[in-house]
mmCIF file of C-alpha atoms in Angstrom:
data_model
loop_
_atom_site.group_PDB
_atom_site.id
_atom_site.type_symbol
_atom_site.label_atom_id
_atom_site.label_comp_id
_atom_site.label_asym_id
_atom_site.label_seq_id
_atom_site.Cartn_x
_atom_site.Cartn_y
_atom_site.Cartn_z
ATOM 1 C CA UNK E 1 74.387 105.936 108.927
ATOM 2 C CA UNK E 2 77.858 106.863 107.730
ATOM 3 C CA UNK E 3 79.714 103.867 106.297
ATOM 4 C CA UNK E 4 83.501 103.863 106.500
ATOM 5 C CA UNK E 5 85.308 101.163 104.613
ATOM 6 C CA UNK E 6 88.542 100.754 106.564
ATOM 7 C CA UNK E 7 90.475 97.835 105.090
ATOM 8 C CA UNK E 8 92.635 96.968 108.069
ATOM 9 C CA UNK E 9 95.425 94.796 106.654
ATOM 10 C CA UNK E 10 98.605 94.222 108.615
ATOM 11 C CA UNK E 11 101.341 95.672 106.383
ATOM 12 C CA UNK E 12 103.688 97.287 108.859
ATOM 13 C CA UNK E 13 105.985 100.268 109.155
ATOM 14 C CA UNK E 14 107.012 102.582 112.108
ATOM 15 C CA UNK E 15 107.563 106.152 113.570
ATOM 16 C CA UNK E 16 108.462 108.250 116.809
ATOM 17 C CA UNK E 17 110.571 111.425 117.241
ATOM 18 C CA UNK E 18 114.230 111.925 118.016
ATOM 19 C CA UNK E 19 116.011 115.187 117.310
ATOM 20 C CA UNK E 20 118.898 114.836 114.881
ATOM 21 C CA UNK E 21 122.251 114.528 116.552
ATOM 22 C CA UNK E 22 120.563 113.394 119.759
ATOM 23 C CA UNK E 23 121.711 110.537 121.924
ATOM 24 C CA UNK E 24 119.751 107.342 121.381
ATOM 25 C CA UNK E 25 119.507 104.610 123.987
ATOM 26 C CA UNK E 26 118.715 101.043 122.973
ATOM 27 C CA UNK E 27 117.810 98.107 125.162
ATOM 28 C CA UNK E 28 116.103 94.728 124.779
ATOM 29 C CA UNK E 29 113.217 94.072 127.169
ATOM 30 C CA UNK E 30 112.227 90.766 128.806
ATOM 31 C CA UNK E 31 110.130 89.792 125.753
ATOM 32 C CA UNK E 32 113.057 90.299 123.354
ATOM 33 C CA UNK E 33 111.649 93.571 122.024
ATOM 34 C CA UNK E 34 114.306 96.072 120.921
ATOM 35 C CA UNK E 35 113.371 99.518 122.257
ATOM 36 C CA UNK E 36 115.051 102.804 121.262
ATOM 37 C CA UNK E 37 114.432 105.965 123.283
ATOM 38 C CA UNK E 38 115.804 109.508 123.161
ATOM 39 C CA UNK E 39 116.367 109.985 126.890
ATOM 40 C CA UNK E 40 118.301 107.690 129.207
ATOM 41 C CA UNK E 41 115.718 108.249 131.953
ATOM 42 C CA UNK E 42 113.203 106.398 129.719
ATOM 43 C CA UNK E 43 115.293 103.220 129.965
ATOM 44 C CA UNK E 44 113.938 101.152 132.887
ATOM 45 C CA UNK E 45 116.530 100.863 135.666
ATOM 46 C CA UNK E 46 116.859 97.077 135.270
ATOM 47 C CA UNK E 47 118.007 97.516 131.633
ATOM 48 C CA UNK E 48 120.366 100.521 132.013
ATOM 49 C CA UNK E 49 123.565 98.526 132.536
ATOM 50 C CA UNK E 50 122.974 96.612 129.291
ATOM 51 C CA UNK E 51 121.665 99.551 127.241
ATOM 52 C CA UNK E 52 123.668 100.911 124.324
ATOM 53 C CA UNK E 53 124.053 104.619 123.619
ATOM 54 C CA UNK E 54 124.580 105.993 120.132
ATOM 55 C CA UNK E 55 124.278 109.288 118.309
ATOM 56 C CA UNK E 56 121.780 109.909 115.529
ATOM 57 C CA UNK E 57 122.973 111.766 112.457
ATOM 58 C CA UNK E 58 121.454 113.881 109.749
ATOM 59 C CA UNK E 59 119.247 116.958 109.600
ATOM 60 C CA UNK E 60 116.865 118.400 112.129
ATOM 61 C CA UNK E 61 114.432 115.792 113.498
ATOM 62 C CA UNK E 62 115.124 113.499 110.570
ATOM 63 C CA UNK E 63 115.062 110.241 112.542
ATOM 64 C CA UNK E 64 112.412 108.607 114.667
ATOM 65 C CA UNK E 65 112.969 105.611 116.940
ATOM 66 C CA UNK E 66 110.514 102.696 116.882
ATOM 67 C CA UNK E 67 109.920 99.533 118.887
ATOM 68 C CA UNK E 68 110.294 96.390 116.809
ATOM 69 C CA UNK E 69 108.676 93.115 117.926
ATOM 70 C CA UNK E 70 109.318 90.433 115.350
ATOM 71 C CA UNK E 71 107.799 91.846 112.178
ATOM 72 C CA UNK E 72 105.667 94.420 114.033
ATOM 73 C CA UNK E 73 106.632 98.065 114.430
ATOM 74 C CA UNK E 74 105.099 99.938 117.348
ATOM 75 C CA UNK E 75 105.045 103.737 117.294
ATOM 76 C CA UNK E 76 104.422 106.263 120.065
ATOM 77 C CA UNK E 77 101.723 108.624 118.758
ATOM 78 C CA UNK E 78 100.454 111.691 120.596
ATOM 79 C CA UNK E 79 96.742 112.435 120.265
ATOM 80 C CA UNK E 80 94.958 115.636 121.246
ATOM 81 C CA UNK E 81 91.203 115.593 121.837
ATOM 82 C CA UNK E 82 89.225 118.324 123.607
ATOM 83 C CA UNK E 83 92.262 119.484 125.543
ATOM 84 C CA UNK E 84 93.382 115.978 126.538
ATOM 85 C CA UNK E 85 96.878 115.062 125.379
ATOM 86 C CA UNK E 86 97.536 111.293 125.436
ATOM 87 C CA UNK E 87 100.327 109.156 124.036
ATOM 88 C CA UNK E 88 99.365 105.806 122.558
ATOM 89 C CA UNK E 89 101.376 102.874 121.203
ATOM 90 C CA UNK E 90 100.171 102.299 117.655
ATOM 91 C CA UNK E 91 100.939 99.467 115.258
ATOM 92 C CA UNK E 92 101.889 100.912 111.864
ATOM 93 C CA UNK E 93 99.618 99.489 109.203
ATOM 94 C CA UNK E 94 99.913 100.732 105.624
ATOM 95 C CA UNK E 95 96.963 98.527 104.677
ATOM 96 C CA UNK E 96 94.584 100.373 106.999
ATOM 97 C CA UNK E 97 92.675 103.165 105.257
ATOM 98 C CA UNK E 98 92.027 104.983 108.531
ATOM 99 C CA UNK E 99 93.793 105.243 111.851
ATOM 100 C CA UNK E 100 91.891 103.024 114.271
ATOM 101 C CA UNK E 101 92.079 103.466 118.033
ATOM 102 C CA UNK E 102 90.936 100.871 120.536
ATOM 103 C CA UNK E 103 88.467 101.697 123.362
ATOM 104 C CA UNK E 104 91.152 101.950 126.070
ATOM 105 C CA UNK E 105 92.911 104.798 124.253
ATOM 106 C CA UNK E 106 89.568 106.409 123.399
ATOM 107 C CA UNK E 107 88.670 106.352 127.097
ATOM 108 C CA UNK E 108 92.012 107.921 128.119
ATOM 109 C CA UNK E 109 91.316 110.699 125.582
ATOM 110 C CA UNK E 110 87.852 111.286 127.036
ATOM 111 C CA UNK E 111 86.031 110.150 123.894
ATOM 112 C CA UNK E 112 82.434 109.195 124.661
ATOM 113 C CA UNK E 113 80.214 107.003 122.419
ATOM 114 C CA UNK E 114 78.106 110.022 121.441
ATOM 115 C CA UNK E 115 81.115 112.093 120.303
ATOM 116 C CA UNK E 116 81.322 110.509 116.852
ATOM 117 C CA UNK E 117 79.109 109.054 114.174
ATOM 118 C CA UNK E 118 78.271 105.366 114.026
ATOM 119 C CA UNK E 119 80.078 103.680 111.193
ATOM 120 C CA UNK E 120 80.604 100.246 109.738
ATOM 121 C CA UNK E 121 84.072 99.191 108.631
ATOM 122 C CA UNK E 122 85.392 96.209 106.743
ATOM 123 C CA UNK E 123 88.402 94.478 108.215
ATOM 124 C CA UNK E 124 91.100 92.352 106.590
ATOM 125 C CA UNK E 125 89.145 89.082 106.758
ATOM 126 C CA UNK E 126 86.234 90.673 104.857
ATOM 127 C CA UNK E 127 83.878 90.864 107.823
ATOM 128 C CA UNK E 128 82.194 94.059 108.967
ATOM 129 C CA UNK E 129 82.579 95.719 112.367
ATOM 130 C CA UNK E 130 80.838 98.624 114.028
ATOM 131 C CA UNK E 131 82.982 101.652 114.702
ATOM 132 C CA UNK E 132 82.740 105.242 115.850
ATOM 133 C CA UNK E 133 83.962 107.708 113.186
ATOM 134 C CA UNK E 134 85.342 111.078 114.311
ATOM 135 C CA UNK E 135 88.181 113.570 114.239
ATOM 136 C CA UNK E 136 90.723 114.372 116.927
ATOM 137 C CA UNK E 137 92.297 117.836 117.185
ATOM 138 C CA UNK E 138 95.646 116.504 116.037
ATOM 139 C CA UNK E 139 97.956 113.508 115.909
ATOM 140 C CA UNK E 140 101.727 113.769 116.202
ATOM 141 C CA UNK E 141 104.302 111.153 115.291
ATOM 142 C CA UNK E 142 107.817 112.382 115.918
ATOM 143 C CA UNK E 143 108.180 115.724 114.124
ATOM 144 C CA UNK E 144 105.106 115.138 111.939
ATOM 145 C CA UNK E 145 101.777 116.671 112.963
ATOM 146 C CA UNK E 146 98.405 116.281 111.285
ATOM 147 C CA UNK E 147 95.589 118.636 112.296
ATOM 148 C CA UNK E 148 91.940 117.493 112.490
ATOM 149 C CA UNK E 149 92.923 113.850 112.098
ATOM 150 C CA UNK E 150 90.306 111.344 111.014
ATOM 151 C CA UNK E 151 90.077 108.254 113.249
ATOM 152 C CA UNK E 152 87.708 105.425 114.041
ATOM 153 C CA UNK E 153 87.209 103.874 117.469
ATOM 154 C CA UNK E 154 87.258 100.164 116.753
ATOM 155 C CA UNK E 155 86.324 97.457 119.234
ATOM 156 C CA UNK E 156 89.264 95.213 119.998
ATOM 157 C CA UNK E 157 88.526 91.510 119.670
ATOM 158 C CA UNK E 158 90.328 89.248 122.103
ATOM 159 C CA UNK E 159 93.063 90.015 124.632
ATOM 160 C CA UNK E 160 95.304 93.080 124.575
ATOM 161 C CA UNK E 161 97.871 92.942 121.787
ATOM 162 C CA UNK E 162 100.379 95.356 123.329
ATOM 163 C CA UNK E 163 99.307 98.372 121.293
ATOM 164 C CA UNK E 164 96.440 100.878 121.335
ATOM 165 C CA UNK E 165 95.345 100.771 117.704
ATOM 166 C CA UNK E 166 96.478 100.946 114.085
ATOM 167 C CA UNK E 167 98.279 103.903 112.548
ATOM 168 C CA UNK E 168 96.741 103.927 109.079
ATOM 169 C CA UNK E 169 97.070 105.714 105.762
ATOM 170 C CA UNK E 170 94.803 108.590 106.819
ATOM 171 C CA UNK E 171 97.953 109.770 108.658
ATOM 172 C CA UNK E 172 100.812 107.959 106.918
ATOM 173 C CA UNK E 173 99.719 109.035 103.424
ATOM 174 C CA UNK E 174 100.592 112.659 104.244
ATOM 175 C CA UNK E 175 104.306 111.990 104.813
ATOM 176 C CA UNK E 176 107.324 110.451 103.053
ATOM 177 C CA UNK E 177 109.555 108.190 105.097
ATOM 178 C CA UNK E 178 111.841 105.167 104.977
ATOM 179 C CA UNK E 179 111.696 102.430 107.631
ATOM 180 C CA UNK E 180 115.007 100.955 108.761
ATOM 181 C CA UNK E 181 114.062 97.841 110.734
ATOM 182 C CA UNK E 182 117.679 96.919 111.426
ATOM 183 C CA UNK E 183 118.280 100.229 113.233
ATOM 184 C CA UNK E 184 114.712 100.520 114.548
ATOM 185 C CA UNK E 185 114.315 103.973 113.050
ATOM 186 C CA UNK E 186 112.298 105.928 110.500
ATOM 187 C CA UNK E 187 114.065 108.401 108.229
ATOM 188 C CA UNK E 188 111.798 111.280 107.223
ATOM 189 C CA UNK E 189 112.266 112.489 103.667
#
């Protein structure tokens, strides 16, 4: 049995793509979450009158918009697995060794229990959990793409938390970035 030690601590950061010089549209949803998108059509109709438009600056695809909820940063991440292309909402977690996806996202990608190797991971509280260790064809966060990305499918304890998994250091460690929580953006370096 392959043992993966994925320390899943909740140190947070965030990512999602916007071309440089592009219009950005910001609105606050019913839960008080500030959302920034790169296309006005992505702003729900009920929020359009109160949305704010701005222009990003800098070099090509230098900035990425994120959703900030309190001290949590949620990132749209595109996954490719066996020809299935699915976007998930991932919580950025610099304390997680591996990117962990929850069963709902795994199901949308077409991942079956026999597609990976059984693994055991350690989580932040020191306990161990069973997981499914595997690779997806690629992961993309904004302009950053990682081929043959290592992930674990991790059972989600309790009710839905509003995201599909944890974006860990197996992806984040490949890229340099700066998180600007005030502007809800990531600046790629």
